[in-house]
Short mmCIF file of C-alpha atoms in Angstrom, two decimals:
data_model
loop_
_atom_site.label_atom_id
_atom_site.label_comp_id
_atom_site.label_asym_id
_atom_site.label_seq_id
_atom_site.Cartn_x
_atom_site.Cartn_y
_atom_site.Cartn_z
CA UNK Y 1 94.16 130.66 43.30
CA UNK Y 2 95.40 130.59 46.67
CA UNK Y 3 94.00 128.02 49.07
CA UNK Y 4 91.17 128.50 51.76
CA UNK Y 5 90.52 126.41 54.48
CA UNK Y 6 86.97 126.73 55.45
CA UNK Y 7 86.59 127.74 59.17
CA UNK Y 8 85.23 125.20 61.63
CA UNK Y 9 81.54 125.80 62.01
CA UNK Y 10 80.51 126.76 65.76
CA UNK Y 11 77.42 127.47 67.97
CA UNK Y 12 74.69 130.06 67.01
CA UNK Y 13 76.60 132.61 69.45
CA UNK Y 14 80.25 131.98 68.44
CA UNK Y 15 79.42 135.48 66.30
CA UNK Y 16 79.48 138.30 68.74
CA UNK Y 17 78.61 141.93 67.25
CA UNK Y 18 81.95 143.37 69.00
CA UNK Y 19 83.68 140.48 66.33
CA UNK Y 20 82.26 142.74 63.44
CA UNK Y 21 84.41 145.52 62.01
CA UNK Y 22 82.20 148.76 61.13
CA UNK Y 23 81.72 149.29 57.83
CA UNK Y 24 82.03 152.44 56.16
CA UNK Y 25 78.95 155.17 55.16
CA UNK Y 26 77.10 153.70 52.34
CA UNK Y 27 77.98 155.96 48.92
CA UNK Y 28 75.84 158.90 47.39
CA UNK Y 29 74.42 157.97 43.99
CA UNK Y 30 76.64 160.51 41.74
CA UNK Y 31 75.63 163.48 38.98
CA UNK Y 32 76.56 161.15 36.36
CA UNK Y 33 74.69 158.45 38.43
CA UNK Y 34 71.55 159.89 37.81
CA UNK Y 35 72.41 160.83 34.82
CA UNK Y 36 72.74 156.69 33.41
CA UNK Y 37 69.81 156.04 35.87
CA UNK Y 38 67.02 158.56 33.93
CA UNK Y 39 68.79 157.20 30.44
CA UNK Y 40 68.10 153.48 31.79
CA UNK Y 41 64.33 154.40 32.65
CA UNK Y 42 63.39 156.66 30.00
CA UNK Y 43 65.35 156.01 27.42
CA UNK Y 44 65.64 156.83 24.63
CA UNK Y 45 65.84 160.33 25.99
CA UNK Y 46 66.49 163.65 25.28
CA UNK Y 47 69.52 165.48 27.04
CA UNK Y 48 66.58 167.85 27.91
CA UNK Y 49 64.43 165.44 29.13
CA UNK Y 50 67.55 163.96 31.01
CA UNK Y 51 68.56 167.40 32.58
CA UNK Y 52 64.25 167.91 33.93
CA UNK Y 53 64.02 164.66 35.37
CA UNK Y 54 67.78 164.92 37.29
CA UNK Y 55 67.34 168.58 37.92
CA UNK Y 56 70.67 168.91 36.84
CA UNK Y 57 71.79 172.23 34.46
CA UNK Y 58 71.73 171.34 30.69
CA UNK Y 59 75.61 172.08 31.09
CA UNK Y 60 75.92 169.39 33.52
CA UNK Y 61 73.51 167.33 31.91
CA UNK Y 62 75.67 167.14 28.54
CA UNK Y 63 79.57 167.13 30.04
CA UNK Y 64 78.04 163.66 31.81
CA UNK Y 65 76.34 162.27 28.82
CA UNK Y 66 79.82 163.51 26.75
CA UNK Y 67 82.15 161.29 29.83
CA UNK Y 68 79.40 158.18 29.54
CA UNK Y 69 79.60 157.91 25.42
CA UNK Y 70 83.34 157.79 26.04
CA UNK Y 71 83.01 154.93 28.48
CA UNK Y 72 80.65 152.93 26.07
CA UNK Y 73 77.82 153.04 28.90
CA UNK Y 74 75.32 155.09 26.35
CA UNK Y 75 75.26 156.19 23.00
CA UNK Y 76 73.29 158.64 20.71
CA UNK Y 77 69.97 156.46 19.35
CA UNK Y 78 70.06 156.53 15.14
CA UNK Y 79 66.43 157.99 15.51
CA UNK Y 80 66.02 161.52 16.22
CA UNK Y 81 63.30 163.26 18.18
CA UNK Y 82 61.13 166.32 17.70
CA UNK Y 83 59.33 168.33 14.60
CA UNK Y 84 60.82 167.86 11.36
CA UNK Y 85 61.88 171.13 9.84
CA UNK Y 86 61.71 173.07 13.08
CA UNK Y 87 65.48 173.77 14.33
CA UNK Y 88 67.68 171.33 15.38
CA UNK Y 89 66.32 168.19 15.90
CA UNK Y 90 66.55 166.40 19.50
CA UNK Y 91 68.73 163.24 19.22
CA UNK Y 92 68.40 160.82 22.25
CA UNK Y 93 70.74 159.20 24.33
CA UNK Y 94 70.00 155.45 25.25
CA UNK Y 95 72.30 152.77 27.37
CA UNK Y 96 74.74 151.02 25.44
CA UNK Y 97 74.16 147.56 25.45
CA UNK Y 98 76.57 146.42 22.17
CA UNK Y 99 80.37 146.98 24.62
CA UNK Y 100 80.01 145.56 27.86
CA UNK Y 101 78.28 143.06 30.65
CA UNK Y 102 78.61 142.27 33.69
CA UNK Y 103 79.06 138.96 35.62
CA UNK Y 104 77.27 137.36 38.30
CA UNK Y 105 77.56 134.89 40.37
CA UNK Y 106 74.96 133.72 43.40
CA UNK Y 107 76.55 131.53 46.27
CA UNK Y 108 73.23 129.34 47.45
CA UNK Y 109 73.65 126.67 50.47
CA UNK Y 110 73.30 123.81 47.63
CA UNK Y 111 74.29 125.52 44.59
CA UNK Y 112 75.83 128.35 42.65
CA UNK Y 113 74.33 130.16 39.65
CA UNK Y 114 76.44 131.88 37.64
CA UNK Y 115 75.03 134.16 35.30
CA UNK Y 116 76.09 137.10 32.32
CA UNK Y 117 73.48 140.29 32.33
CA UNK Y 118 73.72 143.71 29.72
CA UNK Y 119 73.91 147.27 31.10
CA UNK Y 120 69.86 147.26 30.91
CA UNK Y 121 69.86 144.59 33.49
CA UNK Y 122 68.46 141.41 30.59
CA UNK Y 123 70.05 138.05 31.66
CA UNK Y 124 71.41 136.96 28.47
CA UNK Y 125 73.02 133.73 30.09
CA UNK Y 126 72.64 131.11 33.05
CA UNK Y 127 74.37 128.43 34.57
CA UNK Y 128 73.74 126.61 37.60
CA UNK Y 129 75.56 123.92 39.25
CA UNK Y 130 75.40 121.66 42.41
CA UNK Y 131 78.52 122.08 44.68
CA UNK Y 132 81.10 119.72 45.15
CA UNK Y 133 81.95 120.92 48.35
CA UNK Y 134 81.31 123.47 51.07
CA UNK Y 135 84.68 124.55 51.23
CA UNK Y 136 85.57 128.06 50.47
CA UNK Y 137 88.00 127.46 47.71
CA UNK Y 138 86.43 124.78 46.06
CA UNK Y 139 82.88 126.72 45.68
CA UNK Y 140 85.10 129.87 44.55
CA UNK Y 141 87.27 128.24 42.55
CA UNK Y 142 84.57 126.97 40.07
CA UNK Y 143 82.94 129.87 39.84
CA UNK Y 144 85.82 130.89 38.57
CA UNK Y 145 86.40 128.51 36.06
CA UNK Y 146 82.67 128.18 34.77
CA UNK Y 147 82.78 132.08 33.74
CA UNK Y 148 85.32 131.76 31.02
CA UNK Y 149 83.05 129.05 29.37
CA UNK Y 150 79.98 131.31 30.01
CA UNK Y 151 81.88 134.38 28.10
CA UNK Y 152 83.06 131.83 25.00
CA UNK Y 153 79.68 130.66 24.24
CA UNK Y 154 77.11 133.80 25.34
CA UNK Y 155 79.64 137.62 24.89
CA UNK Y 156 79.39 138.04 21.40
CA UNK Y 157 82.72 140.07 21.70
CA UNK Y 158 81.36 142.36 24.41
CA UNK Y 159 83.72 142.94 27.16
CA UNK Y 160 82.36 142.24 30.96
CA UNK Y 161 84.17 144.60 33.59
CA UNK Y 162 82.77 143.33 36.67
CA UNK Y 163 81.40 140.47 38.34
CA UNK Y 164 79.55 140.94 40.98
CA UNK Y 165 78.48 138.03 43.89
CA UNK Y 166 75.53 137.69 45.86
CA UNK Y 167 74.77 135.14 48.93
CA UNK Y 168 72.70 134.85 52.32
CA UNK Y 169 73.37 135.94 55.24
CA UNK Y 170 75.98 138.46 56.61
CA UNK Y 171 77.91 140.26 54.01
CA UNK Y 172 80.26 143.13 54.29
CA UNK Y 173 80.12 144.42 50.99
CA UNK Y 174 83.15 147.59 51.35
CA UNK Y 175 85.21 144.78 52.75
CA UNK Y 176 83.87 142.17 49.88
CA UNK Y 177 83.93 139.83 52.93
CA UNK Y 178 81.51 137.23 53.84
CA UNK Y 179 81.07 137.28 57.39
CA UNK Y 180 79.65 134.49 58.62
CA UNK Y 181 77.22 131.76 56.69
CA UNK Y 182 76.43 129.32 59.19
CA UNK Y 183 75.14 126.86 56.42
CA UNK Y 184 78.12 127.02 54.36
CA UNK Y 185 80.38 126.89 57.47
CA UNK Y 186 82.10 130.10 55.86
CA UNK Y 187 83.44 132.64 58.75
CA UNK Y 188 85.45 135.70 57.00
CA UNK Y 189 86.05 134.70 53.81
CA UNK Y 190 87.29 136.98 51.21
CA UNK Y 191 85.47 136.61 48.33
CA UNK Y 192 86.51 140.00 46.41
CA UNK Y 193 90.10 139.38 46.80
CA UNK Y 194 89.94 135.44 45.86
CA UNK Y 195 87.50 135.93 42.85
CA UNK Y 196 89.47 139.31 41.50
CA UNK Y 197 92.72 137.09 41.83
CA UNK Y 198 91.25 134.15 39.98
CA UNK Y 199 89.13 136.18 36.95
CA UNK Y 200 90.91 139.37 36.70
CA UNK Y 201 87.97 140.95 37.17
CA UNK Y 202 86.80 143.85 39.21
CA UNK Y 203 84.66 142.17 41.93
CA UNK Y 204 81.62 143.42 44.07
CA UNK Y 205 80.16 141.58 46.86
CA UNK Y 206 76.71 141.77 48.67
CA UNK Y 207 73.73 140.23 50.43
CA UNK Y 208 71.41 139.02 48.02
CA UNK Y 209 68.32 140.61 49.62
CA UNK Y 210 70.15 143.83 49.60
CA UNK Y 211 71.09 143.05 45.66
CA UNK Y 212 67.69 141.85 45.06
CA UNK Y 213 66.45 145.47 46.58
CA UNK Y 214 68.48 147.25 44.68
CA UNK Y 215 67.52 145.52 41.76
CA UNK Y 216 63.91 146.26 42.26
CA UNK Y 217 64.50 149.98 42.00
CA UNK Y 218 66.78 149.87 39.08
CA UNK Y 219 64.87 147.19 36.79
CA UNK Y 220 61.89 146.36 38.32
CA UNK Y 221 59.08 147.52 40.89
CA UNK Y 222 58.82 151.40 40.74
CA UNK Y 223 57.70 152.25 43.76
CA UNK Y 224 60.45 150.81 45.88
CA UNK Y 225 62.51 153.70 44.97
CA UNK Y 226 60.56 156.11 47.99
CA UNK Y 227 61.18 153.24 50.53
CA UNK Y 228 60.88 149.21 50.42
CA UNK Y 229 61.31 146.31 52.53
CA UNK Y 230 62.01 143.11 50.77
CA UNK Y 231 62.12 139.60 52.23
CA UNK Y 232 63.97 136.91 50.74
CA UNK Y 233 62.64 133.39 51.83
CA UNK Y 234 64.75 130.25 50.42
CA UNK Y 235 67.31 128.03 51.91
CA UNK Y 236 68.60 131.25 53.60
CA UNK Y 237 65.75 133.76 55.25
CA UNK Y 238 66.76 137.29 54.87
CA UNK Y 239 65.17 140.67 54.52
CA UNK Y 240 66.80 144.18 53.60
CA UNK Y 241 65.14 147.50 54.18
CA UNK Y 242 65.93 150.71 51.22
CA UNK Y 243 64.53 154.09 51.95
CA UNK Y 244 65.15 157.29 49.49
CA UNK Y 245 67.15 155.12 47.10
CA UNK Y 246 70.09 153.75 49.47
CA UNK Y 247 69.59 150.49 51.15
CA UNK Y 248 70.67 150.20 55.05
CA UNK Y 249 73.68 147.88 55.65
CA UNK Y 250 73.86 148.50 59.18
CA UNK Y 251 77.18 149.22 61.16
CA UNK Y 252 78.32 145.89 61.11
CA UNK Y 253 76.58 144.57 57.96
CA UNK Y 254 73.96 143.15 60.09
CA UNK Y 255 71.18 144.86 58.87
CA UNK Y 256 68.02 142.38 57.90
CA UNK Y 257 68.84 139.41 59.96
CA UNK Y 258 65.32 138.18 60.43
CA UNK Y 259 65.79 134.32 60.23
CA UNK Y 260 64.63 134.30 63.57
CA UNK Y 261 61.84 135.98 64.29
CA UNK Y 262 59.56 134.09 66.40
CA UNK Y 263 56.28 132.81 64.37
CA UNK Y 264 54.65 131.86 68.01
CA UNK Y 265 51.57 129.27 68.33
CA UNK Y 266 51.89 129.11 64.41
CA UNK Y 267 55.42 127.72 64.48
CA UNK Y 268 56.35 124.12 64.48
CA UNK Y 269 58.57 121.99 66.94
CA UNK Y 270 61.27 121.75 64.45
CA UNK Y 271 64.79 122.72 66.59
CA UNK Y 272 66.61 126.15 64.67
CA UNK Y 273 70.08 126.07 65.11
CA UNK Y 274 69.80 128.92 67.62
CA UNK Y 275 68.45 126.90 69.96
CA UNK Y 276 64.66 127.90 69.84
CA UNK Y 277 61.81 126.39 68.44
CA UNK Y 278 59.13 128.44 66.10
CA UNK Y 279 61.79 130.71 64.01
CA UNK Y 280 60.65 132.02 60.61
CA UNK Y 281 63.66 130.06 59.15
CA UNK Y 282 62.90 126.57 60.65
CA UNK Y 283 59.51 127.11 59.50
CA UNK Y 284 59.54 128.12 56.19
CA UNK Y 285 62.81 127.58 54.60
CA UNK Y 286 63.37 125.41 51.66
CA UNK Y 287 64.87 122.23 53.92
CA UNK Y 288 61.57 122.86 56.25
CA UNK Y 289 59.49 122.75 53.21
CA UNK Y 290 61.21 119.33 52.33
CA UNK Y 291 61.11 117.93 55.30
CA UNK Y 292 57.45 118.83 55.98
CA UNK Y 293 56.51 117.17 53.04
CA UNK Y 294 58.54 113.52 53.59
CA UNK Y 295 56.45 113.58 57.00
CA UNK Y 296 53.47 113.38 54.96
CA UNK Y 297 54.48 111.00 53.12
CA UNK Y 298 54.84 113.45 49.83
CA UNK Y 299 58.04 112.05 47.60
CA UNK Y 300 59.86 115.00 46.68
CA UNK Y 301 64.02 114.75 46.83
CA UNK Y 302 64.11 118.56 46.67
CA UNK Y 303 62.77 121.97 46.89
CA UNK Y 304 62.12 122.48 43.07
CA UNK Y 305 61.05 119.13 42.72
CA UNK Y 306 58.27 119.86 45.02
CA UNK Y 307 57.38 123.62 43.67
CA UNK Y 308 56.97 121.54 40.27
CA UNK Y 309 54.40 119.01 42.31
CA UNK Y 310 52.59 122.49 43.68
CA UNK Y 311 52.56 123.56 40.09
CA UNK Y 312 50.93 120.77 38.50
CA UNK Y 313 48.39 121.16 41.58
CA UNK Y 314 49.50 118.03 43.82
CA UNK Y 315 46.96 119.03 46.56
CA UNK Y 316 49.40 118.31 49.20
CA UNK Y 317 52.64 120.12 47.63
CA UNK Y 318 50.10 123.32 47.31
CA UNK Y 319 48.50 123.03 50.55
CA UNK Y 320 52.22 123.24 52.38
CA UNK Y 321 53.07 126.25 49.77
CA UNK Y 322 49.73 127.96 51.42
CA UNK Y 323 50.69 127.24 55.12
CA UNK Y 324 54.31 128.84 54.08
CA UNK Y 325 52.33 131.67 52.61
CA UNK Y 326 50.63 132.20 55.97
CA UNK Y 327 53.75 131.98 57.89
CA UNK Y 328 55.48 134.77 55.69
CA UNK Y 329 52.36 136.46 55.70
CA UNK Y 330 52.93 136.69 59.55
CA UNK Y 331 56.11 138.28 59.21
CA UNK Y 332 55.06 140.22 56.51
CA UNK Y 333 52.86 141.90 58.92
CA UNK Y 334 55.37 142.59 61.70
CA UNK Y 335 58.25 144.16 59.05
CA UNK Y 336 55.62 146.49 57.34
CA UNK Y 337 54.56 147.53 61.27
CA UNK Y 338 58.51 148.41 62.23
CA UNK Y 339 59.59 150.16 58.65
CA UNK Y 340 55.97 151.25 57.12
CA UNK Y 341 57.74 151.29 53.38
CA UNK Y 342 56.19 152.56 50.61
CA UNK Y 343 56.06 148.28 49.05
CA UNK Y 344 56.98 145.23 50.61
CA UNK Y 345 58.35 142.68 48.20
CA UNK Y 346 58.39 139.35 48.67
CA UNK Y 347 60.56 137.00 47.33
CA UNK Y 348 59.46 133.28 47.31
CA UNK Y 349 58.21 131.28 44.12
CA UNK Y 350 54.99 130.28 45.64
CA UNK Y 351 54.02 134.09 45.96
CA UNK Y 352 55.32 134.21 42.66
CA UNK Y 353 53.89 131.52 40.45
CA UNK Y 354 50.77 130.67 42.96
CA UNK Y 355 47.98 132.80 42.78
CA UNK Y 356 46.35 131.62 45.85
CA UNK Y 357 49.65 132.02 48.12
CA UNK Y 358 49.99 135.54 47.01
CA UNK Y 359 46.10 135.91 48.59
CA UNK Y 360 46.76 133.93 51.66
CA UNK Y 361 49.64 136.19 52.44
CA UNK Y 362 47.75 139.38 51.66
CA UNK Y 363 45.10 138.19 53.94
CA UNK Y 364 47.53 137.54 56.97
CA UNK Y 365 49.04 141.15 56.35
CA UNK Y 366 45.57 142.63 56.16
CA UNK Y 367 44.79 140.49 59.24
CA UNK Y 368 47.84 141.28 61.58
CA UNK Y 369 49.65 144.26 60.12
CA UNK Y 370 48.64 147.80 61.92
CA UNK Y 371 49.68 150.00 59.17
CA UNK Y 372 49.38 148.69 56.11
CA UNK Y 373 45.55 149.06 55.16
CA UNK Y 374 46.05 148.55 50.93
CA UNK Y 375 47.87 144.71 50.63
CA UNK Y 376 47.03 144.60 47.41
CA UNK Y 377 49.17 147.49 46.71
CA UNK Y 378 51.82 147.31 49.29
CA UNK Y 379 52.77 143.64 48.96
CA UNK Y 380 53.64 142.36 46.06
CA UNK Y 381 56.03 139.62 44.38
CA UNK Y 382 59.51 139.79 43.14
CA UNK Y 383 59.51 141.42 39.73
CA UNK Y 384 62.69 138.68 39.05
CA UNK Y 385 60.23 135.41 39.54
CA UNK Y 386 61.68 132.47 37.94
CA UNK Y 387 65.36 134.17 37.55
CA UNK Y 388 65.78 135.47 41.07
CA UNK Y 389 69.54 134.28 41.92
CA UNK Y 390 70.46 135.12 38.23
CA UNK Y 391 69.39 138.65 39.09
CA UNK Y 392 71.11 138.73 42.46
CA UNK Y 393 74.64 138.24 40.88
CA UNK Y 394 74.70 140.70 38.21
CA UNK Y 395 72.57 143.14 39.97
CA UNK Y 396 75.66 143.59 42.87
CA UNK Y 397 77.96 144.92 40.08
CA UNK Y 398 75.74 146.47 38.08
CA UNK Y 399 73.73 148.59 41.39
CA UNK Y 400 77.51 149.82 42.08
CA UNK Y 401 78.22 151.27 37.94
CA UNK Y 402 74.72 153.07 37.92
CA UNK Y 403 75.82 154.92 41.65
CA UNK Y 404 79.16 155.54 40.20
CA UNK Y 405 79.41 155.48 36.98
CA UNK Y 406 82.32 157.44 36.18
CA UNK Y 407 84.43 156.19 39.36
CA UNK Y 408 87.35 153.18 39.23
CA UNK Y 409 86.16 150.67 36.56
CA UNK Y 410 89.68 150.05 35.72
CA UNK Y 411 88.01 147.67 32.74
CA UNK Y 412 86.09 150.67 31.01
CA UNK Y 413 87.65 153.50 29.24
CA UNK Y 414 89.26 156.43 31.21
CA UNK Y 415 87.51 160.03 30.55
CA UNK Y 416 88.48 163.17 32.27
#
């Protein structure tokens, strides 16, 4: 693989939007698109059933379910449908999940998770790893060499076609170009080229709130398909917005940048990197959450170390999980005021595995937010708790097949 030097890191407003090349329109989901998409939620399925819920003709209906057999993305189920004795019987059409995978791979400030998920979206494989370094090539470079180990021990003889990447901040994902991750020190690195030359595989690249979004409306929480907002609150704070199915990049890829909204009287005195003092990230990221608790004199040499002291109830652990709660609560509130989406997910384990924080977020949306009169319904946790960055990965390669199904996957069978 070729070598990368990792850019020098620089101020908060080394970045200037004119520095940004514009990205192209964001893609239509294709016929065949919806096609795998109704055969993915309803399957197994009728070509009928297929052709009501698309509103596609039955002709169209059955020349894309005839090019998606070919490619080994669905197949006819051994059980057929309808009346026995009464004409032809029906015989459904479900994904494929016995050819191919997909790879992914989630670039977090500490670590990378690398990760091997079937066509239905199951993670059937995980492995995570500290990095060794910050440097582009080095954090690339194993990735690449950890997947071959993955696909030894977890395929089964399936094939995977694509790999797909997921990490914070600003992502250009036509480009496969990570912009600029100011914790990483990364500044246009190209991830899709490096990580296609070093697997062979087709790559995808994208923000993981963006992947996490679009994972939502292909695998998990139904009604984010009319419109969703979903904040992403880790080591990296990010949000992305998805309305009638697409999900906004933004010209330059800058589209859910929220790390710094201003919390106010209910932020700290902790310094962000910008400058400021208050910011949703400084507050209620996972190195905030660390530090806060070594000030009070709670031992905890890491993030999951102290969600696992939270867990077992440490009053102390849980009380600064609730106070984070609060905080994303706040901005919670603000987001659902600016979009007013259908569901706001939130993604942050405390939400997700504490009952209480889950409440004391509601109650700071139902509190602040001027819309959103039903928290109980509108905000809700990730449907991916406890494998979130697994998800991320795969979901950036497979989010691209189910749009395009029957585009360039050089990997996967050509059909006509």
């Amino acid at each position: 693989m070729k070598s990368l030097s990792a850019p020098a890191r620089r101020g908060p407003t080394s970045l200037r939007r004119s520095d940004i090349p514009a990205v192209a329109p964001a893609r239509r989901v294709s016929g065949a698109g919806s096609v795998l998409s109704a055969i993915l939620d309803h399957g197994p399925v009728a070509r009928s059933t297929v052709a009501r819920l698309t509103g596609l003709s039955p002709a169209s209906v059955t020349g894309h379910t005839g090019r998606l057999v070919a490619r080994g993305l669905i197949r006819e189920s051994a059980q057929a449908t309808g009346p026995k004795g009464l004409g032809r019987p029906h015989i459904p059409l479900e994904i494929d999940t016995s050819r191919h995978l997909v790879a992914g791979a989630h670039i977090a400030v500490a670590h990378s998770t690398v990760s091997l998920m079937d066509l239905r979206g199951r993670i059937l494989a995980v492995d995570r790893q500290p990095h060794r370094g910050t440097e582009p090539q080095r954090i690339l470079g194993d990735v690449a060499a950890r997947l071959p180990r993955l696909l030894a021990a977890h395929a089964a003889g399936r094939t995977v076609f694509a790999l797909g990447v997921a990490t914070g901040h600003r992502v250009d994902p036509e480009a496969g170009l990570v912009i600029e991750h100011p914790q990483l020190g990364w500044r246009n690195v190209p991830v899709r080229d490096v990580l296609a030359a070093a697997t062979g595989l087709q790559v995808q690249v994208d923000g993981h709130a963006r992947a996490l979004a679009r994972a939502e409306q292909m695998l998990g929480e139904a009604t984010t398909r009319a419109s969703a907002v979903l904040l992403f609150v880790g080591a990296v704070v990010d949000a992305a917005f998805a309305t009638a199915g697409a999900i906004h990049l933004g010209p330059r890829s800058g589209a859910g940048s929220v790390a710094h909204l201003p919390l106010g009287s209910a932020g700290g005195a902790e310094p962000c990197p910008c400058g400021r003092t208050g910011c949703l990230q400084s507050e209620v990221s996972e190195h905030a959450m660390v530090r806060r608790a070594a000030e009070q004199g709670l031992p905890a040499a890491s993030f999951t170390e102290l969600l696992d002291q939270a867990l077992a109830g440490e009053a102390r652990a849980v009380a600064l999980f609730r106070r984070r709660a609060r905080l994303v609560g706040r901005a919670a509130a603000l987001l659902l005021d600016m979009f007013d989406p259908e569901v706001l997910v939130v993604v942050e384990p405390g939400a997700g595995r504490l009952p209480q924080c889950l409440a004391d977020l509601r109650a700071e949306v139902a509190e602040r937010s001027w819309v959103c009169d039903d928290p109980e319904r509108a905000v809700v946790p990730s449907s991916f708790t406890g494998s979130v960055l697994a998800t991320a990965g795969g979901a950036v390669a497979l989010g691209v097949l189910y749009a395009d199904p029957l585009g360039s996957w050089p990997a996967l069978p050509t059909v006509s």
